[in-house]
């Protein structure tokens, strides 16, 4: 039996972390940008090539941004020096850390979503709620907590989930504010959110 080439694929946690950082750099360089040229914001373009003004004419994909936030949080945890690596920024010392970009992205999402985190789709809001919980944990581990903002996000979205999670139709969470049906894509992430925030009821 021939041995696989050691250089052909990552074989350790460190190699996988390096590959993940390569992907994170690629996404942030190609798609990451300020929102409306505003300092302290970050948002992902939905297509390339695109300009900031052109992006305003494109459909707004709230849930894409929530998943992008989760990926930045992953990069932030890698920056802490896990997987046998020393602590270092994923994109070099001259550029913002993943945690900083993630925090700016939360700001960008709120501004782009018309100054609110509330959306028409409960699954979208659940993905954002889950990723901001992880961002809060990253901030704590990085010794840069932002408890007031996180508390506002949690309070706002928990109210939405509480109103959408009912006994109607056998239980679970409505998919959208139309409240015409329930599904797993909404119920599952809301259930995860409740579990992670200690709401077992």
JSON list of C-alpha atoms in Angstrom, two decimals:
[
{"chain": "A", "resi": 1, "resn": "UNK", "atom": "CA", "xyz": [0.00, 0.00, 0.00]},
{"chain": "A", "resi": 2, "resn": "UNK", "atom": "CA", "xyz": [1.46, 3.36, -1.02]},
{"chain": "A", "resi": 3, "resn": "UNK", "atom": "CA", "xyz": [1.65, 6.19, 1.49]},
{"chain": "A", "resi": 4, "resn": "UNK", "atom": "CA", "xyz": [-0.18, 9.42, 0.59]},
{"chain": "A", "resi": 5, "resn": "UNK", "atom": "CA", "xyz": [1.95, 12.42, -0.29]},
{"chain": "A", "resi": 6, "resn": "UNK", "atom": "CA", "xyz": [2.37, 14.47, 2.88]},
{"chain": "A", "resi": 7, "resn": "UNK", "atom": "CA", "xyz": [2.06, 17.70, 0.85]},
{"chain": "A", "resi": 8, "resn": "UNK", "atom": "CA", "xyz": [-1.05, 16.63, -1.04]},
{"chain": "A", "resi": 9, "resn": "UNK", "atom": "CA", "xyz": [-3.55, 17.52, 1.66]},
{"chain": "A", "resi": 10, "resn": "UNK", "atom": "CA", "xyz": [-3.62, 18.90, 5.18]},
{"chain": "A", "resi": 11, "resn": "UNK", "atom": "CA", "xyz": [-2.95, 16.15, 7.70]},
{"chain": "A", "resi": 12, "resn": "UNK", "atom": "CA", "xyz": [-2.98, 18.08, 10.94]},
{"chain": "A", "resi": 13, "resn": "UNK", "atom": "CA", "xyz": [-5.12, 20.58, 12.79]},
{"chain": "A", "resi": 14, "resn": "UNK", "atom": "CA", "xyz": [-2.53, 23.27, 12.05]},
{"chain": "A", "resi": 15, "resn": "UNK", "atom": "CA", "xyz": [-2.67, 22.60, 8.30]},
{"chain": "A", "resi": 16, "resn": "UNK", "atom": "CA", "xyz": [-6.46, 22.71, 8.31]},
{"chain": "A", "resi": 17, "resn": "UNK", "atom": "CA", "xyz": [-6.39, 25.98, 10.25]},
{"chain": "A", "resi": 18, "resn": "UNK", "atom": "CA", "xyz": [-4.00, 27.45, 7.69]},
{"chain": "A", "resi": 19, "resn": "UNK", "atom": "CA", "xyz": [-6.27, 26.37, 4.86]},
{"chain": "A", "resi": 20, "resn": "UNK", "atom": "CA", "xyz": [-9.28, 27.91, 6.66]},
{"chain": "A", "resi": 21, "resn": "UNK", "atom": "CA", "xyz": [-7.37, 31.19, 7.07]},
{"chain": "A", "resi": 22, "resn": "UNK", "atom": "CA", "xyz": [-6.53, 31.17, 3.35]},
{"chain": "A", "resi": 23, "resn": "UNK", "atom": "CA", "xyz": [-10.24, 30.85, 2.59]},
{"chain": "A", "resi": 24, "resn": "UNK", "atom": "CA", "xyz": [-11.13, 33.60, 5.09]},
{"chain": "A", "resi": 25, "resn": "UNK", "atom": "CA", "xyz": [-8.59, 35.98, 3.52]},
{"chain": "A", "resi": 26, "resn": "UNK", "atom": "CA", "xyz": [-9.92, 35.22, 0.06]},
{"chain": "A", "resi": 27, "resn": "UNK", "atom": "CA", "xyz": [-13.53, 35.94, 1.05]},
{"chain": "A", "resi": 28, "resn": "UNK", "atom": "CA", "xyz": [-12.75, 39.14, 2.98]},
{"chain": "A", "resi": 29, "resn": "UNK", "atom": "CA", "xyz": [-10.47, 40.49, 0.23]},
{"chain": "A", "resi": 30, "resn": "UNK", "atom": "CA", "xyz": [-12.87, 39.72, -2.63]},
{"chain": "A", "resi": 31, "resn": "UNK", "atom": "CA", "xyz": [-16.22, 40.47, -0.99]},
{"chain": "A", "resi": 32, "resn": "UNK", "atom": "CA", "xyz": [-15.66, 42.41, 2.24]},
{"chain": "A", "resi": 33, "resn": "UNK", "atom": "CA", "xyz": [-16.07, 46.19, 2.15]},
{"chain": "A", "resi": 34, "resn": "UNK", "atom": "CA", "xyz": [-17.39, 49.13, 4.10]},
{"chain": "A", "resi": 35, "resn": "UNK", "atom": "CA", "xyz": [-21.10, 49.84, 4.00]},
{"chain": "A", "resi": 36, "resn": "UNK", "atom": "CA", "xyz": [-21.77, 53.09, 2.12]},
{"chain": "A", "resi": 37, "resn": "UNK", "atom": "CA", "xyz": [-18.11, 54.10, 2.71]},
{"chain": "A", "resi": 38, "resn": "UNK", "atom": "CA", "xyz": [-18.91, 54.41, 6.44]},
{"chain": "A", "resi": 39, "resn": "UNK", "atom": "CA", "xyz": [-15.99, 53.92, 8.82]},
{"chain": "A", "resi": 40, "resn": "UNK", "atom": "CA", "xyz": [-16.44, 51.24, 11.46]},
{"chain": "A", "resi": 41, "resn": "UNK", "atom": "CA", "xyz": [-18.66, 49.12, 9.18]},
{"chain": "A", "resi": 42, "resn": "UNK", "atom": "CA", "xyz": [-18.13, 45.95, 7.21]},
{"chain": "A", "resi": 43, "resn": "UNK", "atom": "CA", "xyz": [-20.45, 44.06, 4.87]},
{"chain": "A", "resi": 44, "resn": "UNK", "atom": "CA", "xyz": [-20.06, 41.34, 2.25]},
{"chain": "A", "resi": 45, "resn": "UNK", "atom": "CA", "xyz": [-20.93, 42.01, -1.37]},
{"chain": "A", "resi": 46, "resn": "UNK", "atom": "CA", "xyz": [-23.17, 39.32, -2.84]},
{"chain": "A", "resi": 47, "resn": "UNK", "atom": "CA", "xyz": [-21.42, 39.23, -6.21]},
{"chain": "A", "resi": 48, "resn": "UNK", "atom": "CA", "xyz": [-18.22, 40.21, -7.95]},
{"chain": "A", "resi": 49, "resn": "UNK", "atom": "CA", "xyz": [-17.40, 42.47, -9.64]},
{"chain": "A", "resi": 50, "resn": "UNK", "atom": "CA", "xyz": [-19.46, 45.02, -7.79]},
{"chain": "A", "resi": 51, "resn": "UNK", "atom": "CA", "xyz": [-19.25, 48.52, -6.43]},
{"chain": "A", "resi": 52, "resn": "UNK", "atom": "CA", "xyz": [-20.72, 49.89, -3.24]},
{"chain": "A", "resi": 53, "resn": "UNK", "atom": "CA", "xyz": [-23.46, 51.79, -5.08]},
{"chain": "A", "resi": 54, "resn": "UNK", "atom": "CA", "xyz": [-24.21, 48.82, -7.32]},
{"chain": "A", "resi": 55, "resn": "UNK", "atom": "CA", "xyz": [-24.62, 46.63, -4.23]},
{"chain": "A", "resi": 56, "resn": "UNK", "atom": "CA", "xyz": [-27.44, 48.88, -3.02]},
{"chain": "A", "resi": 57, "resn": "UNK", "atom": "CA", "xyz": [-29.49, 47.90, -6.05]},
{"chain": "A", "resi": 58, "resn": "UNK", "atom": "CA", "xyz": [-29.02, 44.19, -5.42]},
{"chain": "A", "resi": 59, "resn": "UNK", "atom": "CA", "xyz": [-31.35, 42.16, -3.18]},
{"chain": "A", "resi": 60, "resn": "UNK", "atom": "CA", "xyz": [-30.49, 42.28, 0.53]},
{"chain": "A", "resi": 61, "resn": "UNK", "atom": "CA", "xyz": [-29.47, 38.86, 1.86]},
{"chain": "A", "resi": 62, "resn": "UNK", "atom": "CA", "xyz": [-29.56, 39.17, 5.65]},
{"chain": "A", "resi": 63, "resn": "UNK", "atom": "CA", "xyz": [-28.89, 35.46, 6.26]},
{"chain": "A", "resi": 64, "resn": "UNK", "atom": "CA", "xyz": [-25.80, 35.43, 4.02]},
{"chain": "A", "resi": 65, "resn": "UNK", "atom": "CA", "xyz": [-24.32, 38.11, 6.25]},
{"chain": "A", "resi": 66, "resn": "UNK", "atom": "CA", "xyz": [-25.21, 36.08, 9.36]},
{"chain": "A", "resi": 67, "resn": "UNK", "atom": "CA", "xyz": [-23.29, 33.09, 7.99]},
{"chain": "A", "resi": 68, "resn": "UNK", "atom": "CA", "xyz": [-20.37, 35.34, 7.00]},
{"chain": "A", "resi": 69, "resn": "UNK", "atom": "CA", "xyz": [-20.33, 36.57, 10.59]},
{"chain": "A", "resi": 70, "resn": "UNK", "atom": "CA", "xyz": [-20.06, 32.99, 11.82]},
{"chain": "A", "resi": 71, "resn": "UNK", "atom": "CA", "xyz": [-17.07, 32.43, 9.51]},
{"chain": "A", "resi": 72, "resn": "UNK", "atom": "CA", "xyz": [-15.34, 35.55, 10.82]},
{"chain": "A", "resi": 73, "resn": "UNK", "atom": "CA", "xyz": [-15.91, 34.34, 14.37]},
{"chain": "A", "resi": 74, "resn": "UNK", "atom": "CA", "xyz": [-14.31, 31.02, 13.40]},
{"chain": "A", "resi": 75, "resn": "UNK", "atom": "CA", "xyz": [-11.29, 32.95, 12.13]},
{"chain": "A", "resi": 76, "resn": "UNK", "atom": "CA", "xyz": [-11.27, 34.96, 15.35]},
{"chain": "A", "resi": 77, "resn": "UNK", "atom": "CA", "xyz": [-11.03, 31.82, 17.46]},
{"chain": "A", "resi": 78, "resn": "UNK", "atom": "CA", "xyz": [-8.15, 30.59, 15.29]},
{"chain": "A", "resi": 79, "resn": "UNK", "atom": "CA", "xyz": [-6.40, 33.92, 15.91]},
{"chain": "A", "resi": 80, "resn": "UNK", "atom": "CA", "xyz": [-6.30, 33.08, 19.62]},
{"chain": "A", "resi": 81, "resn": "UNK", "atom": "CA", "xyz": [-3.69, 30.44, 18.87]},
{"chain": "A", "resi": 82, "resn": "UNK", "atom": "CA", "xyz": [-5.62, 27.22, 18.74]},
{"chain": "A", "resi": 83, "resn": "UNK", "atom": "CA", "xyz": [-4.68, 24.09, 16.82]},
{"chain": "A", "resi": 84, "resn": "UNK", "atom": "CA", "xyz": [-1.09, 24.25, 17.99]},
{"chain": "A", "resi": 85, "resn": "UNK", "atom": "CA", "xyz": [-0.43, 27.69, 16.50]},
{"chain": "A", "resi": 86, "resn": "UNK", "atom": "CA", "xyz": [0.71, 30.87, 18.26]},
{"chain": "A", "resi": 87, "resn": "UNK", "atom": "CA", "xyz": [-1.79, 33.76, 18.46]},
{"chain": "A", "resi": 88, "resn": "UNK", "atom": "CA", "xyz": [-1.72, 35.88, 15.30]},
{"chain": "A", "resi": 89, "resn": "UNK", "atom": "CA", "xyz": [-4.11, 37.84, 13.09]},
{"chain": "A", "resi": 90, "resn": "UNK", "atom": "CA", "xyz": [-5.48, 35.81, 10.20]},
{"chain": "A", "resi": 91, "resn": "UNK", "atom": "CA", "xyz": [-4.76, 38.60, 7.69]},
{"chain": "A", "resi": 92, "resn": "UNK", "atom": "CA", "xyz": [-1.54, 40.11, 8.97]},
{"chain": "A", "resi": 93, "resn": "UNK", "atom": "CA", "xyz": [-0.75, 42.71, 11.61]},
{"chain": "A", "resi": 94, "resn": "UNK", "atom": "CA", "xyz": [-1.56, 45.67, 9.34]},
{"chain": "A", "resi": 95, "resn": "UNK", "atom": "CA", "xyz": [-5.18, 44.65, 8.81]},
{"chain": "A", "resi": 96, "resn": "UNK", "atom": "CA", "xyz": [-8.11, 44.34, 11.25]},
{"chain": "A", "resi": 97, "resn": "UNK", "atom": "CA", "xyz": [-8.47, 41.14, 13.24]},
{"chain": "A", "resi": 98, "resn": "UNK", "atom": "CA", "xyz": [-11.31, 38.77, 12.41]},
{"chain": "A", "resi": 99, "resn": "UNK", "atom": "CA", "xyz": [-13.02, 39.79, 15.64]},
{"chain": "A", "resi": 100, "resn": "UNK", "atom": "CA", "xyz": [-12.85, 43.46, 14.67]},
{"chain": "A", "resi": 101, "resn": "UNK", "atom": "CA", "xyz": [-14.29, 42.71, 11.22]},
{"chain": "A", "resi": 102, "resn": "UNK", "atom": "CA", "xyz": [-17.03, 40.62, 12.83]},
{"chain": "A", "resi": 103, "resn": "UNK", "atom": "CA", "xyz": [-17.97, 43.47, 15.16]},
{"chain": "A", "resi": 104, "resn": "UNK", "atom": "CA", "xyz": [-18.02, 45.91, 12.23]},
{"chain": "A", "resi": 105, "resn": "UNK", "atom": "CA", "xyz": [-20.16, 43.44, 10.28]},
{"chain": "A", "resi": 106, "resn": "UNK", "atom": "CA", "xyz": [-22.76, 43.42, 13.06]},
{"chain": "A", "resi": 107, "resn": "UNK", "atom": "CA", "xyz": [-22.85, 47.22, 12.76]},
{"chain": "A", "resi": 108, "resn": "UNK", "atom": "CA", "xyz": [-23.13, 46.95, 8.98]},
{"chain": "A", "resi": 109, "resn": "UNK", "atom": "CA", "xyz": [-25.98, 44.45, 9.17]},
{"chain": "A", "resi": 110, "resn": "UNK", "atom": "CA", "xyz": [-27.97, 46.70, 11.50]},
{"chain": "A", "resi": 111, "resn": "UNK", "atom": "CA", "xyz": [-27.46, 49.77, 9.30]},
{"chain": "A", "resi": 112, "resn": "UNK", "atom": "CA", "xyz": [-28.18, 47.93, 6.04]},
{"chain": "A", "resi": 113, "resn": "UNK", "atom": "CA", "xyz": [-31.28, 46.37, 7.61]},
{"chain": "A", "resi": 114, "resn": "UNK", "atom": "CA", "xyz": [-32.73, 49.85, 8.30]},
{"chain": "A", "resi": 115, "resn": "UNK", "atom": "CA", "xyz": [-31.40, 50.28, 11.86]},
{"chain": "A", "resi": 116, "resn": "UNK", "atom": "CA", "xyz": [-32.77, 47.03, 13.24]},
{"chain": "A", "resi": 117, "resn": "UNK", "atom": "CA", "xyz": [-31.82, 43.37, 13.62]},
{"chain": "A", "resi": 118, "resn": "UNK", "atom": "CA", "xyz": [-35.43, 42.30, 13.09]},
{"chain": "A", "resi": 119, "resn": "UNK", "atom": "CA", "xyz": [-36.12, 40.62, 9.76]},
{"chain": "A", "resi": 120, "resn": "UNK", "atom": "CA", "xyz": [-39.12, 39.00, 8.07]},
{"chain": "A", "resi": 121, "resn": "UNK", "atom": "CA", "xyz": [-37.65, 35.50, 8.40]},
{"chain": "A", "resi": 122, "resn": "UNK", "atom": "CA", "xyz": [-37.15, 33.81, 11.75]},
{"chain": "A", "resi": 123, "resn": "UNK", "atom": "CA", "xyz": [-34.49, 31.42, 10.46]},
{"chain": "A", "resi": 124, "resn": "UNK", "atom": "CA", "xyz": [-32.41, 34.39, 9.27]},
{"chain": "A", "resi": 125, "resn": "UNK", "atom": "CA", "xyz": [-32.69, 36.04, 12.67]},
{"chain": "A", "resi": 126, "resn": "UNK", "atom": "CA", "xyz": [-31.82, 32.76, 14.40]},
{"chain": "A", "resi": 127, "resn": "UNK", "atom": "CA", "xyz": [-28.59, 32.39, 12.41]},
{"chain": "A", "resi": 128, "resn": "UNK", "atom": "CA", "xyz": [-27.65, 35.95, 13.34]},
{"chain": "A", "resi": 129, "resn": "UNK", "atom": "CA", "xyz": [-28.52, 35.32, 16.98]},
{"chain": "A", "resi": 130, "resn": "UNK", "atom": "CA", "xyz": [-26.38, 32.18, 17.07]},
{"chain": "A", "resi": 131, "resn": "UNK", "atom": "CA", "xyz": [-23.39, 33.87, 15.45]},
{"chain": "A", "resi": 132, "resn": "UNK", "atom": "CA", "xyz": [-23.59, 36.91, 17.73]},
{"chain": "A", "resi": 133, "resn": "UNK", "atom": "CA", "xyz": [-23.63, 34.58, 20.75]},
{"chain": "A", "resi": 134, "resn": "UNK", "atom": "CA", "xyz": [-20.38, 33.09, 19.45]},
{"chain": "A", "resi": 135, "resn": "UNK", "atom": "CA", "xyz": [-19.01, 36.59, 18.81]},
{"chain": "A", "resi": 136, "resn": "UNK", "atom": "CA", "xyz": [-19.79, 37.47, 22.42]},
{"chain": "A", "resi": 137, "resn": "UNK", "atom": "CA", "xyz": [-17.82, 34.42, 23.58]},
{"chain": "A", "resi": 138, "resn": "UNK", "atom": "CA", "xyz": [-14.92, 35.40, 21.30]},
{"chain": "A", "resi": 139, "resn": "UNK", "atom": "CA", "xyz": [-14.95, 38.92, 22.73]},
{"chain": "A", "resi": 140, "resn": "UNK", "atom": "CA", "xyz": [-14.83, 37.52, 26.26]},
{"chain": "A", "resi": 141, "resn": "UNK", "atom": "CA", "xyz": [-11.93, 35.21, 25.42]},
{"chain": "A", "resi": 142, "resn": "UNK", "atom": "CA", "xyz": [-10.15, 38.10, 23.68]},
{"chain": "A", "resi": 143, "resn": "UNK", "atom": "CA", "xyz": [-10.83, 40.29, 26.73]},
{"chain": "A", "resi": 144, "resn": "UNK", "atom": "CA", "xyz": [-12.83, 42.75, 24.62]},
{"chain": "A", "resi": 145, "resn": "UNK", "atom": "CA", "xyz": [-16.41, 42.27, 25.81]},
{"chain": "A", "resi": 146, "resn": "UNK", "atom": "CA", "xyz": [-19.27, 44.41, 24.50]},
{"chain": "A", "resi": 147, "resn": "UNK", "atom": "CA", "xyz": [-22.07, 43.39, 26.87]},
{"chain": "A", "resi": 148, "resn": "UNK", "atom": "CA", "xyz": [-24.49, 46.26, 26.17]},
{"chain": "A", "resi": 149, "resn": "UNK", "atom": "CA", "xyz": [-24.71, 45.72, 22.43]},
{"chain": "A", "resi": 150, "resn": "UNK", "atom": "CA", "xyz": [-24.93, 41.95, 22.81]},
{"chain": "A", "resi": 151, "resn": "UNK", "atom": "CA", "xyz": [-27.70, 42.36, 25.37]},
{"chain": "A", "resi": 152, "resn": "UNK", "atom": "CA", "xyz": [-29.67, 44.61, 22.99]},
{"chain": "A", "resi": 153, "resn": "UNK", "atom": "CA", "xyz": [-29.32, 42.08, 20.17]},
{"chain": "A", "resi": 154, "resn": "UNK", "atom": "CA", "xyz": [-30.31, 39.18, 22.41]},
{"chain": "A", "resi": 155, "resn": "UNK", "atom": "CA", "xyz": [-33.33, 40.99, 23.84]},
{"chain": "A", "resi": 156, "resn": "UNK", "atom": "CA", "xyz": [-34.55, 42.13, 20.43]},
{"chain": "A", "resi": 157, "resn": "UNK", "atom": "CA", "xyz": [-34.25, 38.73, 18.75]},
{"chain": "A", "resi": 158, "resn": "UNK", "atom": "CA", "xyz": [-35.49, 36.70, 21.73]},
{"chain": "A", "resi": 159, "resn": "UNK", "atom": "CA", "xyz": [-38.74, 38.68, 21.64]},
{"chain": "A", "resi": 160, "resn": "UNK", "atom": "CA", "xyz": [-39.12, 37.71, 17.98]},
{"chain": "A", "resi": 161, "resn": "UNK", "atom": "CA", "xyz": [-38.47, 34.02, 18.66]},
{"chain": "A", "resi": 162, "resn": "UNK", "atom": "CA", "xyz": [-40.84, 33.98, 21.63]},
{"chain": "A", "resi": 163, "resn": "UNK", "atom": "CA", "xyz": [-43.63, 35.38, 19.49]},
{"chain": "A", "resi": 164, "resn": "UNK", "atom": "CA", "xyz": [-42.96, 32.95, 16.61]},
{"chain": "A", "resi": 165, "resn": "UNK", "atom": "CA", "xyz": [-42.57, 29.77, 18.70]},
{"chain": "A", "resi": 166, "resn": "UNK", "atom": "CA", "xyz": [-46.10, 28.67, 19.53]},
{"chain": "A", "resi": 167, "resn": "UNK", "atom": "CA", "xyz": [-48.23, 25.55, 19.97]},
{"chain": "A", "resi": 168, "resn": "UNK", "atom": "CA", "xyz": [-49.97, 26.27, 16.65]},
{"chain": "A", "resi": 169, "resn": "UNK", "atom": "CA", "xyz": [-49.61, 23.55, 14.01]},
{"chain": "A", "resi": 170, "resn": "UNK", "atom": "CA", "xyz": [-48.16, 21.16, 16.58]},
{"chain": "A", "resi": 171, "resn": "UNK", "atom": "CA", "xyz": [-45.43, 23.43, 17.94]},
{"chain": "A", "resi": 172, "resn": "UNK", "atom": "CA", "xyz": [-42.19, 24.80, 16.54]},
{"chain": "A", "resi": 173, "resn": "UNK", "atom": "CA", "xyz": [-41.35, 28.15, 15.00]},
{"chain": "A", "resi": 174, "resn": "UNK", "atom": "CA", "xyz": [-42.97, 29.97, 12.11]},
{"chain": "A", "resi": 175, "resn": "UNK", "atom": "CA", "xyz": [-40.72, 30.48, 9.11]},
{"chain": "A", "resi": 176, "resn": "UNK", "atom": "CA", "xyz": [-41.67, 34.08, 8.42]},
{"chain": "A", "resi": 177, "resn": "UNK", "atom": "CA", "xyz": [-43.69, 36.96, 9.80]},
{"chain": "A", "resi": 178, "resn": "UNK", "atom": "CA", "xyz": [-46.54, 35.87, 7.49]},
{"chain": "A", "resi": 179, "resn": "UNK", "atom": "CA", "xyz": [-47.02, 33.02, 10.00]},
{"chain": "A", "resi": 180, "resn": "UNK", "atom": "CA", "xyz": [-48.52, 30.75, 7.37]},
{"chain": "A", "resi": 181, "resn": "UNK", "atom": "CA", "xyz": [-46.36, 27.66, 8.08]},
{"chain": "A", "resi": 182, "resn": "UNK", "atom": "CA", "xyz": [-43.60, 26.28, 10.27]},
{"chain": "A", "resi": 183, "resn": "UNK", "atom": "CA", "xyz": [-40.52, 24.35, 9.22]},
{"chain": "A", "resi": 184, "resn": "UNK", "atom": "CA", "xyz": [-37.27, 22.79, 10.40]},
{"chain": "A", "resi": 185, "resn": "UNK", "atom": "CA", "xyz": [-35.03, 25.55, 8.92]},
{"chain": "A", "resi": 186, "resn": "UNK", "atom": "CA", "xyz": [-36.60, 28.01, 11.39]},
{"chain": "A", "resi": 187, "resn": "UNK", "atom": "CA", "xyz": [-37.38, 25.72, 14.32]},
{"chain": "A", "resi": 188, "resn": "UNK", "atom": "CA", "xyz": [-33.93, 24.10, 14.54]},
{"chain": "A", "resi": 189, "resn": "UNK", "atom": "CA", "xyz": [-31.75, 27.23, 14.82]},
{"chain": "A", "resi": 190, "resn": "UNK", "atom": "CA", "xyz": [-34.26, 28.86, 17.19]},
{"chain": "A", "resi": 191, "resn": "UNK", "atom": "CA", "xyz": [-34.14, 25.71, 19.34]},
{"chain": "A", "resi": 192, "resn": "UNK", "atom": "CA", "xyz": [-30.33, 25.88, 19.29]},
{"chain": "A", "resi": 193, "resn": "UNK", "atom": "CA", "xyz": [-30.49, 29.51, 20.34]},
{"chain": "A", "resi": 194, "resn": "UNK", "atom": "CA", "xyz": [-32.83, 28.69, 23.23]},
{"chain": "A", "resi": 195, "resn": "UNK", "atom": "CA", "xyz": [-30.56, 25.85, 24.34]},
{"chain": "A", "resi": 196, "resn": "UNK", "atom": "CA", "xyz": [-27.44, 27.99, 24.22]},
{"chain": "A", "resi": 197, "resn": "UNK", "atom": "CA", "xyz": [-29.11, 30.78, 26.20]},
{"chain": "A", "resi": 198, "resn": "UNK", "atom": "CA", "xyz": [-30.44, 28.40, 28.86]},
{"chain": "A", "resi": 199, "resn": "UNK", "atom": "CA", "xyz": [-34.12, 28.63, 27.90]},
{"chain": "A", "resi": 200, "resn": "UNK", "atom": "CA", "xyz": [-35.18, 24.99, 28.20]},
{"chain": "A", "resi": 201, "resn": "UNK", "atom": "CA", "xyz": [-38.89, 25.74, 28.41]}
]
